[in-house]
Amino acid sequence: MKSVKDEQFDFFTNVYDVVRLIPFGRVTSYGAIARYLGAPRSSRMVGWAMNNSHSLPDVPAHRVVNRNGLLTGKMHFSTPSRMEELLKQEGVDVVDDRIQQFNEVFWDPSCELSI
DNA sequence: CCATTGACTTAAG
DNA sequence: CCTTAAGCCAATG
């Protein structure tokens, strides 16, 4: 039997797991992850989970942006420009903190991993 | 316990 | 695409 705490633990854990599965040069949104985990209204919690992702060395948080393709979490990296640089390294064009061709690089877990 | 905040999303104009 | 308003839920003070 699962308790509420177990559900929360699963949610956070699943967030990290999905983020690790994001392919190279692709990005996704907090809402897409939340929706994939069955909590479309808890997109903020995905962001909070990412804030906690400092404990996880293999979580590419730079591949997670908001639904507009805007690098809202860039300021939480070691340096504000770190996120943009990492994305550019992966071939993602970023201009004015915004991902260009967002529709091309967007990776929806609920679509790519099937429902 | 209540108020505020935040790496968000959606809807309406 | 931009702005405003409201909803959402956990963490923090």
CSV table of N, CA and C (backbone and C1' of nucleotides) in Angstrom, one decimal:
chain,number,residue,atom,x,y,z
A,1,MET,N,0.8,-1.2,0.0
A,1,MET,CA,0.0,0.0,0.0
A,1,MET,C,0.9,1.3,0.0
A,2,LYS,N,0.5,2.1,-0.9
A,2,LYS,CA,1.3,3.3,-1.0
A,2,LYS,C,0.8,4.5,-0.1
A,3,SER,N,1.7,5.2,0.5
A,3,SER,CA,1.3,6.4,1.2
A,3,SER,C,1.5,7.6,0.4
A,4,VAL,N,1.0,8.7,0.9
A,4,VAL,CA,1.1,10.0,0.1
A,4,VAL,C,2.6,10.3,-0.1
A,5,LYS,N,3.4,10.0,0.9
A,5,LYS,CA,4.8,10.3,0.8
A,5,LYS,C,5.5,9.5,-0.3
A,6,ASP,N,5.0,8.2,-0.4
A,6,ASP,CA,5.6,7.3,-1.4
A,6,ASP,C,5.3,7.9,-2.8
A,7,GLU,N,4.0,8.4,-3.0
A,7,GLU,CA,3.6,9.0,-4.2
A,7,GLU,C,4.5,10.2,-4.6
A,8,GLN,N,4.8,11.0,-3.6
A,8,GLN,CA,5.6,12.2,-3.8
A,8,GLN,C,7.0,11.7,-4.2
A,9,PHE,N,7.5,10.7,-3.5
A,9,PHE,CA,8.9,10.2,-3.8
A,9,PHE,C,8.9,9.7,-5.3
A,10,ASP,N,7.9,9.0,-5.7
A,10,ASP,CA,7.8,8.4,-7.0
A,10,ASP,C,7.8,9.6,-8.0
A,11,PHE,N,7.0,10.6,-7.7
A,11,PHE,CA,6.9,11.7,-8.7
A,11,PHE,C,8.3,12.4,-8.9
A,12,PHE,N,8.9,12.7,-7.8
A,12,PHE,CA,10.3,13.3,-8.0
A,12,PHE,C,11.2,12.4,-8.7
A,13,THR,N,11.2,11.1,-8.3
A,13,THR,CA,12.1,10.1,-8.9
A,13,THR,C,11.8,10.0,-10.4
A,14,ASN,N,10.6,9.9,-10.7
A,14,ASN,CA,10.2,9.8,-12.1
A,14,ASN,C,10.6,11.0,-12.9
A,15,VAL,N,10.5,12.2,-12.3
A,15,VAL,CA,11.0,13.4,-13.0
A,15,VAL,C,12.4,13.3,-13.4
A,16,TYR,N,13.2,12.9,-12.4
A,16,TYR,CA,14.7,12.7,-12.7
A,16,TYR,C,14.9,11.7,-13.8
A,17,ASP,N,14.1,10.6,-13.7
A,17,ASP,CA,14.3,9.5,-14.7
A,17,ASP,C,13.9,9.9,-16.1
A,18,VAL,N,12.8,10.7,-16.2
A,18,VAL,CA,12.4,11.2,-17.5
A,18,VAL,C,13.4,12.1,-18.1
A,19,VAL,N,13.9,13.0,-17.3
A,19,VAL,CA,14.9,14.0,-17.7
A,19,VAL,C,16.2,13.3,-18.2
A,20,ARG,N,16.6,12.3,-17.5
A,20,ARG,CA,17.8,11.5,-18.0
A,20,ARG,C,17.5,10.9,-19.4
A,21,LEU,N,16.3,10.6,-19.7
A,21,LEU,CA,15.9,9.9,-20.9
A,21,LEU,C,15.8,10.9,-22.1
A,22,ILE,N,15.9,12.2,-21.8
A,22,ILE,CA,15.9,13.2,-22.9
A,22,ILE,C,17.1,13.0,-23.8
A,23,PRO,N,16.8,12.8,-25.1
A,23,PRO,CA,17.9,12.5,-26.1
A,23,PRO,C,18.8,13.8,-26.2
A,24,PHE,N,20.0,13.5,-26.8
A,24,PHE,CA,20.9,14.6,-27.0
A,24,PHE,C,20.4,15.6,-28.0
A,25,GLY,N,20.5,16.8,-27.7
A,25,GLY,CA,20.0,17.9,-28.6
A,25,GLY,C,18.5,18.1,-28.6
A,26,ARG,N,17.8,17.5,-27.7
A,26,ARG,CA,16.4,17.7,-27.6
A,26,ARG,C,16.1,18.3,-26.2
A,27,VAL,N,14.9,18.9,-26.2
A,27,VAL,CA,14.4,19.5,-24.9
A,27,VAL,C,13.0,19.1,-24.7
A,28,THR,N,12.5,19.4,-23.4
A,28,THR,CA,11.1,19.1,-23.1
A,28,THR,C,10.7,20.2,-22.1
A,29,SER,N,9.4,20.2,-21.8
A,29,SER,CA,8.9,21.2,-20.9
A,29,SER,C,8.5,20.6,-19.5
A,30,TYR,N,8.4,21.4,-18.5
A,30,TYR,CA,8.0,20.9,-17.2
A,30,TYR,C,6.6,20.3,-17.3
A,31,GLY,N,5.8,21.0,-18.0
A,31,GLY,CA,4.4,20.5,-18.1
A,31,GLY,C,4.3,19.2,-18.8
A,32,ALA,N,5.1,19.0,-19.8
A,32,ALA,CA,5.1,17.7,-20.5
A,32,ALA,C,5.5,16.6,-19.6
A,33,ILE,N,6.5,16.8,-18.8
A,33,ILE,CA,6.9,15.8,-17.8
A,33,ILE,C,5.8,15.6,-16.8
A,34,ALA,N,5.3,16.6,-16.3
A,34,ALA,CA,4.2,16.5,-15.3
A,34,ALA,C,3.0,15.7,-15.9
A,35,ARG,N,2.7,16.0,-17.1
A,35,ARG,CA,1.6,15.3,-17.7
A,35,ARG,C,1.9,13.9,-17.9
A,36,TYR,N,3.1,13.6,-18.3
A,36,TYR,CA,3.6,12.2,-18.5
A,36,TYR,C,3.5,11.4,-17.2
A,37,LEU,N,3.7,12.1,-16.1
A,37,LEU,CA,3.6,11.4,-14.8
A,37,LEU,C,2.2,11.4,-14.2
A,38,GLY,N,1.3,12.0,-15.0
A,38,GLY,CA,-0.1,11.9,-14.5
A,38,GLY,C,-0.5,13.1,-13.6
A,39,ALA,N,0.3,14.2,-13.7
A,39,ALA,CA,0.0,15.3,-12.8
A,39,ALA,C,0.1,16.6,-13.6
A,40,PRO,N,-0.8,16.8,-14.6
A,40,PRO,CA,-0.7,18.0,-15.5
A,40,PRO,C,-0.8,19.3,-14.8
A,41,ARG,N,-1.3,19.3,-13.6
A,41,ARG,CA,-1.4,20.5,-12.9
A,41,ARG,C,-0.2,20.8,-12.0
A,42,SER,N,0.7,19.9,-11.9
A,42,SER,CA,1.8,20.0,-11.0
A,42,SER,C,3.1,20.3,-11.7
A,43,SER,N,3.0,21.1,-12.7
A,43,SER,CA,4.2,21.5,-13.5
A,43,SER,C,5.2,22.2,-12.6
A,44,ARG,N,4.7,23.0,-11.6
A,44,ARG,CA,5.5,23.7,-10.7
A,44,ARG,C,6.4,22.7,-9.8
A,45,MET,N,5.8,21.6,-9.5
A,45,MET,CA,6.5,20.6,-8.7
A,45,MET,C,7.6,20.0,-9.5
A,46,VAL,N,7.5,19.9,-10.9
A,46,VAL,CA,8.6,19.5,-11.7
A,46,VAL,C,9.7,20.5,-11.6
A,47,GLY,N,9.4,21.7,-11.6
A,47,GLY,CA,10.4,22.7,-11.4
A,47,GLY,C,11.1,22.6,-10.1
A,48,TRP,N,10.3,22.3,-9.0
A,48,TRP,CA,10.9,22.2,-7.7
A,48,TRP,C,11.8,20.9,-7.7
A,49,ALA,N,11.3,19.9,-8.3
A,49,ALA,CA,12.1,18.7,-8.4
A,49,ALA,C,13.5,19.0,-9.1
A,50,MET,N,13.4,19.8,-10.1
A,50,MET,CA,14.7,20.1,-10.8
A,50,MET,C,15.6,20.9,-9.9
A,51,ASN,N,15.0,21.8,-9.1
A,51,ASN,CA,15.7,22.6,-8.1
A,51,ASN,C,16.5,21.7,-7.2
A,52,ASN,N,15.8,20.5,-6.9
A,52,ASN,CA,16.4,19.5,-6.0
A,52,ASN,C,17.4,18.6,-6.7
A,53,SER,N,17.4,18.8,-8.1
A,53,SER,CA,18.3,17.9,-8.9
A,53,SER,C,19.7,18.1,-8.7
A,54,HIS,N,20.1,19.1,-7.9
A,54,HIS,CA,21.5,19.3,-7.6
A,54,HIS,C,22.2,18.1,-7.0
A,55,SER,N,21.4,17.2,-6.4
A,55,SER,CA,21.9,16.0,-5.8
A,55,SER,C,22.3,15.0,-6.9
A,56,LEU,N,21.7,15.1,-8.1
A,56,LEU,CA,21.8,14.2,-9.1
A,56,LEU,C,22.8,14.7,-10.2
A,57,PRO,N,24.0,14.1,-10.3
A,57,PRO,CA,25.0,14.5,-11.3
A,57,PRO,C,24.6,14.3,-12.7
A,58,ASP,N,23.7,13.3,-13.0
A,58,ASP,CA,23.4,12.9,-14.4
A,58,ASP,C,22.1,13.4,-14.8
A,59,VAL,N,21.6,14.5,-14.2
A,59,VAL,CA,20.3,15.0,-14.7
A,59,VAL,C,20.5,16.3,-15.5
A,60,PRO,N,20.3,16.2,-16.9
A,60,PRO,CA,20.6,17.3,-17.8
A,60,PRO,C,19.4,18.3,-17.6
A,61,ALA,N,19.5,19.1,-16.6
A,61,ALA,CA,18.4,20.1,-16.4
A,61,ALA,C,18.3,21.2,-17.5
A,62,HIS,N,19.4,21.3,-18.2
A,62,HIS,CA,19.4,22.3,-19.2
A,62,HIS,C,18.5,21.9,-20.4
A,63,ARG,N,18.1,20.6,-20.4
A,63,ARG,CA,17.2,20.2,-21.5
A,63,ARG,C,15.8,20.3,-21.1
A,64,VAL,N,15.5,21.0,-19.9
A,64,VAL,CA,14.2,21.2,-19.5
A,64,VAL,C,13.9,22.7,-19.4
A,65,VAL,N,12.9,23.1,-20.2
A,65,VAL,CA,12.6,24.5,-20.3
A,65,VAL,C,11.0,24.6,-20.2
A,66,ASN,N,10.6,25.8,-20.1
A,66,ASN,CA,9.1,26.0,-20.0
A,66,ASN,C,8.5,25.8,-21.4
A,67,ARG,N,7.2,25.8,-21.5
A,67,ARG,CA,6.5,25.4,-22.7
A,67,ARG,C,6.7,26.4,-23.8
A,68,ASN,N,7.2,27.6,-23.5
A,68,ASN,CA,7.5,28.6,-24.5
A,68,ASN,C,8.9,28.5,-25.1
A,69,GLY,N,9.7,27.5,-24.6
A,69,GLY,CA,11.1,27.3,-25.0
A,69,GLY,C,12.0,28.4,-24.3
A,70,LEU,N,11.5,29.0,-23.3
A,70,LEU,CA,12.3,30.0,-22.6
A,70,LEU,C,13.1,29.4,-21.5
A,71,LEU,N,14.3,29.8,-21.4
A,71,LEU,CA,15.2,29.3,-20.4
A,71,LEU,C,15.0,29.9,-19.0
A,72,THR,N,13.9,29.6,-18.5
A,72,THR,CA,13.5,30.2,-17.2
A,72,THR,C,14.4,29.9,-16.0
A,73,GLY,N,15.0,28.7,-16.1
A,73,GLY,CA,15.8,28.2,-15.0
A,73,GLY,C,17.3,28.4,-15.1
A,74,LYS,N,17.7,29.2,-16.1
A,74,LYS,CA,19.1,29.4,-16.3
A,74,LYS,C,19.8,30.0,-15.1
A,75,MET,N,19.1,30.8,-14.3
A,75,MET,CA,19.7,31.5,-13.2
A,75,MET,C,20.1,30.5,-12.1
A,76,HIS,N,19.5,29.3,-12.1
A,76,HIS,CA,19.8,28.3,-11.1
A,76,HIS,C,21.0,27.5,-11.4
A,77,PHE,N,21.6,27.7,-12.5
A,77,PHE,CA,22.8,26.9,-12.8
A,77,PHE,C,24.0,27.6,-12.2
A,78,SER,N,25.2,27.0,-12.4
A,78,SER,CA,26.4,27.5,-11.7
A,78,SER,C,26.6,29.0,-12.2
A,79,THR,N,26.3,29.2,-13.5
A,79,THR,CA,26.3,30.6,-14.0
A,79,THR,C,25.1,30.7,-14.9
A,80,PRO,N,24.5,31.9,-14.9
A,80,PRO,CA,23.3,32.2,-15.7
A,80,PRO,C,23.4,31.8,-17.2
A,81,SER,N,24.6,31.8,-17.7
A,81,SER,CA,24.8,31.5,-19.1
A,81,SER,C,25.1,30.0,-19.3
A,82,ARG,N,25.3,29.3,-18.3
A,82,ARG,CA,25.7,27.9,-18.3
A,82,ARG,C,24.6,27.1,-19.2
A,83,MET,N,23.4,27.3,-18.9
A,83,MET,CA,22.3,26.6,-19.5
A,83,MET,C,22.3,26.8,-21.0
A,84,GLU,N,22.4,28.1,-21.4
A,84,GLU,CA,22.4,28.4,-22.8
A,84,GLU,C,23.6,27.8,-23.5
A,85,GLU,N,24.8,27.8,-22.9
A,85,GLU,CA,26.0,27.3,-23.5
A,85,GLU,C,25.8,25.8,-23.7
A,86,LEU,N,25.3,25.1,-22.7
A,86,LEU,CA,25.1,23.6,-22.8
A,86,LEU,C,24.2,23.3,-23.9
A,87,LEU,N,23.1,24.0,-24.1
A,87,LEU,CA,22.2,23.8,-25.2
A,87,LEU,C,22.9,24.0,-26.5
A,88,LYS,N,23.6,25.1,-26.6
A,88,LYS,CA,24.3,25.4,-27.9
A,88,LYS,C,25.3,24.3,-28.2
A,89,GLN,N,25.9,23.7,-27.1
A,89,GLN,CA,26.9,22.6,-27.3
A,89,GLN,C,26.2,21.4,-28.0
A,90,GLU,N,24.9,21.3,-27.7
A,90,GLU,CA,24.1,20.1,-28.2
A,90,GLU,C,23.5,20.5,-29.6
A,91,GLY,N,23.8,21.6,-30.1
A,91,GLY,CA,23.3,22.0,-31.4
A,91,GLY,C,22.0,22.7,-31.4
A,92,VAL,N,21.5,23.1,-30.2
A,92,VAL,CA,20.3,23.8,-30.0
A,92,VAL,C,20.5,25.3,-30.1
A,93,ASP,N,19.9,26.0,-31.0
A,93,ASP,CA,20.1,27.4,-31.2
A,93,ASP,C,19.3,28.2,-30.2
A,94,VAL,N,20.0,29.0,-29.4
A,94,VAL,CA,19.3,29.8,-28.4
A,94,VAL,C,19.6,31.3,-28.6
A,95,VAL,N,18.5,32.0,-28.7
A,95,VAL,CA,18.7,33.5,-28.9
A,95,VAL,C,17.8,34.2,-27.9
A,96,ASP,N,18.4,35.1,-27.2
A,96,ASP,CA,17.7,35.9,-26.2
A,96,ASP,C,17.0,35.0,-25.2
A,97,ASP,N,17.7,34.0,-24.7
A,97,ASP,CA,17.2,33.0,-23.7
A,97,ASP,C,16.0,32.2,-24.2
A,98,ARG,N,15.9,32.2,-25.5
A,98,ARG,CA,14.8,31.4,-26.1
A,98,ARG,C,15.3,30.4,-27.1
A,99,ILE,N,14.7,29.2,-27.0
A,99,ILE,CA,15.1,28.2,-28.0
A,99,ILE,C,14.5,28.4,-29.3
A,100,GLN,N,15.3,28.4,-30.4
A,100,GLN,CA,14.8,28.6,-31.7
A,100,GLN,C,14.4,27.2,-32.3
A,101,GLN,N,13.5,27.2,-33.2
A,101,GLN,CA,13.0,25.9,-33.8
A,101,GLN,C,12.6,25.0,-32.7
A,102,PHE,N,11.9,25.6,-31.7
A,102,PHE,CA,11.5,24.9,-30.5
A,102,PHE,C,10.7,23.6,-30.9
A,103,ASN,N,9.8,23.7,-31.9
A,103,ASN,CA,9.0,22.6,-32.3
A,103,ASN,C,9.8,21.5,-32.8
A,104,GLU,N,11.0,21.8,-33.4
A,104,GLU,CA,11.9,20.8,-33.9
A,104,GLU,C,12.6,20.0,-32.9
A,105,VAL,N,13.1,20.7,-31.8
A,105,VAL,CA,13.9,20.0,-30.8
A,105,VAL,C,13.0,19.6,-29.6
A,106,PHE,N,11.8,19.9,-29.6
A,106,PHE,CA,10.9,19.5,-28.5
A,106,PHE,C,10.7,18.0,-28.5
A,107,TRP,N,10.9,17.5,-27.3
A,107,TRP,CA,10.8,16.0,-27.1
A,107,TRP,C,9.7,15.7,-26.0
A,108,ASP,N,8.6,15.2,-26.4
A,108,ASP,CA,7.5,15.0,-25.5
A,108,ASP,C,7.5,13.5,-25.0
A,109,PRO,N,7.8,13.3,-23.8
A,109,PRO,CA,7.9,11.9,-23.3
A,109,PRO,C,6.7,11.1,-23.5
A,110,SER,N,5.5,11.8,-23.3
A,110,SER,CA,4.3,11.0,-23.4
A,110,SER,C,4.0,10.6,-24.8
A,111,CYS,N,4.8,11.2,-25.8
A,111,CYS,CA,4.6,10.9,-27.2
A,111,CYS,C,5.7,10.0,-27.7
A,112,GLU,N,6.9,10.3,-27.3
A,112,GLU,CA,8.1,9.5,-27.8
A,112,GLU,C,8.2,8.2,-27.1
A,113,LEU,N,7.8,8.2,-25.8
A,113,LEU,CA,7.9,6.9,-25.0
A,113,LEU,C,6.6,6.2,-25.2
A,114,SER,N,5.6,6.7,-25.9
A,114,SER,CA,4.3,6.1,-26.1
A,114,SER,C,3.5,6.3,-24.8
A,115,ILE,N,2.2,6.1,-25.0
A,115,ILE,CA,1.3,6.3,-23.9
A,115,ILE,C,1.1,5.0,-23.1
B,1,DC,P,-2.9,23.1,12.0
B,1,DC,O5',-2.5,24.6,11.8
B,1,DC,C5',-3.1,25.5,12.7
B,1,DC,C4',-3.0,26.9,12.2
B,1,DC,C3',-3.4,27.1,10.7
B,1,DC,O3',-4.2,28.3,10.6
B,1,DC,C1',-1.2,27.8,11.0
B,2,DC,P,-5.0,28.5,9.2
B,2,DC,O5',-4.2,29.8,8.7
B,2,DC,C5',-4.2,31.0,9.5
B,2,DC,C4',-3.2,32.0,8.9
B,2,DC,C3',-3.5,32.4,7.4
B,2,DC,O3',-3.4,33.8,7.2
B,2,DC,C1',-1.3,31.6,7.6
B,3,DA,P,-3.6,34.4,5.7
B,3,DA,O5',-2.1,34.6,5.3
B,3,DA,C5',-1.3,35.5,6.0
B,3,DA,C4',0.0,35.8,5.3
B,3,DA,C3',-0.2,36.1,3.8
B,3,DA,O3',0.7,37.2,3.5
B,3,DA,C1',1.2,34.2,4.0
B,4,DT,P,0.7,37.8,1.9
B,4,DT,O5',2.0,37.1,1.4
B,4,DT,C5',3.2,37.2,2.1
B,4,DT,C4',4.4,36.4,1.5
B,4,DT,C3',4.4,36.7,-0.1
B,4,DT,O3',5.8,37.1,-0.4
B,4,DT,C1',4.5,34.4,0.5
B,5,DT,P,6.1,37.5,-1.9
B,5,DT,O5',6.8,36.1,-2.5
B,5,DT,C5',7.8,35.6,-1.7
B,5,DT,C4',8.3,34.3,-2.3
B,5,DT,C3',8.5,34.3,-3.8
B,5,DT,O3',9.8,33.8,-4.1
B,5,DT,C1',7.2,32.4,-3.2
B,6,DG,P,10.4,34.3,-5.5
B,6,DG,O5',10.3,32.9,-6.3
B,6,DG,C5',11.0,31.7,-5.8
B,6,DG,C4',10.6,30.5,-6.6
B,6,DG,C3',10.5,30.7,-8.1
B,6,DG,O3',11.2,29.7,-8.8
B,6,DG,C1',8.5,29.8,-7.2
B,7,DA,P,12.6,30.3,-9.5
B,7,DA,O5',12.7,29.2,-10.7
B,7,DA,C5',12.6,29.6,-12.0
B,7,DA,C4',12.4,28.4,-12.9
B,7,DA,C3',11.2,27.5,-12.5
B,7,DA,O3',10.4,27.3,-13.6
B,7,DA,C1',13.2,26.2,-12.8
B,8,DC,P,9.3,28.4,-13.9
B,8,DC,O5',8.0,27.4,-14.0
B,8,DC,C5',8.2,26.0,-14.3
B,8,DC,C4',6.9,25.4,-14.8
B,8,DC,C3',6.5,25.9,-16.2
B,8,DC,O3',5.9,24.8,-16.9
B,8,DC,C1',4.8,26.5,-14.6
B,9,DT,P,5.4,25.0,-18.4
B,9,DT,O5',3.9,25.2,-18.2
B,9,DT,C5',3.2,24.1,-17.5
B,9,DT,C4',1.7,24.3,-17.6
B,9,DT,C3',1.2,24.6,-19.0
B,9,DT,O3',0.2,23.7,-19.4
B,9,DT,C1',0.4,26.2,-17.5
B,10,DT,P,-0.4,23.8,-20.9
B,10,DT,O5',-1.8,24.6,-20.7
B,10,DT,C5',-2.7,24.2,-19.6
B,10,DT,C4',-3.8,25.3,-19.5
B,10,DT,C3',-4.4,25.8,-20.8
B,10,DT,O3',-5.8,25.5,-20.8
B,10,DT,C1',-3.8,27.6,-19.4
B,11,DA,P,-6.6,25.8,-22.2
B,11,DA,O5',-7.2,27.3,-21.8
B,11,DA,C5',-7.8,27.4,-20.5
B,11,DA,C4',-8.3,28.9,-20.3
B,11,DA,C3',-9.0,29.4,-21.6
B,11,DA,O3',-10.1,30.1,-21.3
B,11,DA,C1',-7.2,30.8,-20.9
B,12,DA,P,-11.1,30.6,-22.5
B,12,DA,O5',-10.9,32.2,-22.5
B,12,DA,C5',-11.0,33.0,-21.2
B,12,DA,C4',-10.6,34.4,-21.4
B,12,DA,C3',-11.1,35.1,-22.7
B,12,DA,O3',-11.5,36.4,-22.4
B,12,DA,C1',-8.7,35.2,-22.6
B,13,DG,P,-12.2,37.3,-23.6
B,13,DG,O5',-11.1,38.3,-23.9
B,13,DG,C5',-10.7,39.2,-22.9
B,13,DG,C4',-9.6,40.2,-23.4
B,13,DG,C3',-10.0,40.8,-24.8
B,13,DG,O3',-9.7,42.2,-24.8
B,13,DG,C1',-7.8,39.8,-24.9
C,1,DC,P,5.3,31.7,-31.1
C,1,DC,O5',5.1,33.3,-30.9
C,1,DC,C5',6.0,34.3,-31.5
C,1,DC,C4',5.7,35.6,-30.9
C,1,DC,C3',5.8,35.7,-29.4
C,1,DC,O3',6.4,36.8,-29.0
C,1,DC,C1',3.6,36.3,-30.1
C,2,DC,P,6.8,36.9,-27.5
C,2,DC,O5',5.8,37.9,-26.9
C,2,DC,C5',5.7,39.3,-27.5
C,2,DC,C4',4.8,40.1,-26.7
C,2,DC,C3',4.9,39.9,-25.1
C,2,DC,O3',4.9,41.2,-24.5
C,2,DC,C1',2.7,39.5,-25.8
C,3,DT,P,5.1,41.3,-22.9
C,3,DT,O5',3.7,41.4,-22.4
C,3,DT,C5',2.9,42.5,-22.8
C,3,DT,C4',1.5,42.5,-22.1
C,3,DT,C3',1.6,42.3,-20.6
C,3,DT,O3',0.9,43.3,-19.9
C,3,DT,C1',0.1,40.7,-21.5
C,4,DT,P,0.9,43.4,-18.3
C,4,DT,O5',-0.5,42.6,-17.9
C,4,DT,C5',-1.7,43.0,-18.5
C,4,DT,C4',-2.8,42.2,-17.9
C,4,DT,C3',-2.8,41.9,-16.4
C,4,DT,O3',-4.0,42.2,-15.8
C,4,DT,C1',-3.0,39.9,-17.6
C,5,DA,P,-4.2,42.1,-14.3
C,5,DA,O5',-4.9,40.6,-14.2
C,5,DA,C5',-6.1,40.3,-14.9
C,5,DA,C4',-6.6,38.9,-14.6
C,5,DA,C3',-6.5,38.5,-13.2
C,5,DA,O3',-7.7,37.9,-12.7
C,5,DA,C1',-5.4,36.9,-14.5
C,6,DA,P,-7.9,37.5,-11.2
C,6,DA,O5',-7.9,35.9,-11.3
C,6,DA,C5',-8.6,35.3,-12.3
C,6,DA,C4',-8.3,33.8,-12.4
C,6,DA,C3',-8.2,33.1,-11.0
C,6,DA,O3',-8.9,31.9,-11.0
C,6,DA,C1',-6.2,32.7,-12.3
C,7,DG,P,-9.1,31.1,-9.7
C,7,DG,O5',-8.2,29.8,-9.9
C,7,DG,C5',-8.4,29.1,-11.1
C,7,DG,C4',-7.4,28.0,-11.3
C,7,DG,C3',-7.1,27.2,-10.0
C,7,DG,O3',-7.3,25.8,-10.2
C,7,DG,C1',-5.1,28.0,-10.9
C,8,DC,P,-7.4,24.8,-9.0
C,8,DC,O5',-5.9,24.2,-8.9
C,8,DC,C5',-5.3,23.6,-10.0
C,8,DC,C4',-3.8,23.5,-9.7
C,8,DC,C3',-3.5,23.0,-8.3
C,8,DC,O3',-3.3,21.6,-8.3
C,8,DC,C1',-2.0,24.8,-9.0
C,9,DC,P,-3.5,20.8,-6.9
C,9,DC,O5',-2.1,20.8,-6.2
C,9,DC,C5',-1.0,20.2,-6.9
C,9,DC,C4',0.3,20.5,-6.2
C,9,DC,C3',0.2,20.3,-4.7
C,9,DC,O3',1.3,19.6,-4.2
C,9,DC,C1',1.0,22.4,-5.1
C,10,DA,P,1.3,18.9,-2.8
C,10,DA,O5',2.8,19.2,-2.3
C,10,DA,C5',3.9,18.9,-3.2
C,10,DA,C4',5.1,19.8,-2.9
C,10,DA,C3',5.5,19.8,-1.5
C,10,DA,O3',6.9,19.7,-1.4
C,10,DA,C1',5.1,22.0,-2.2
C,11,DA,P,7.6,19.4,-0.1
C,11,DA,O5',8.4,20.8,0.1
C,11,DA,C5',9.2,21.3,-0.9
C,11,DA,C4',9.7,22.7,-0.6
C,11,DA,C3',10.3,22.9,0.8
C,11,DA,O3',11.5,23.6,0.7
C,11,DA,C1',8.6,24.5,0.4
C,12,DT,P,12.4,23.8,1.9
C,12,DT,O5',12.1,25.3,2.4
C,12,DT,C5',12.0,26.3,1.4
C,12,DT,C4',11.6,27.6,2.0
C,12,DT,C3',12.1,27.8,3.5
C,12,DT,O3',12.8,29.1,3.6
C,12,DT,C1',9.8,28.2,3.3
C,13,DG,P,13.4,29.5,5.0
C,13,DG,O5',12.4,30.6,5.5
C,13,DG,C5',12.1,31.7,4.7
C,13,DG,C4',11.1,32.7,5.5
C,13,DG,C3',11.5,32.9,6.9
C,13,DG,O3',11.2,34.2,7.3
C,13,DG,C1',9.3,32.0,6.8
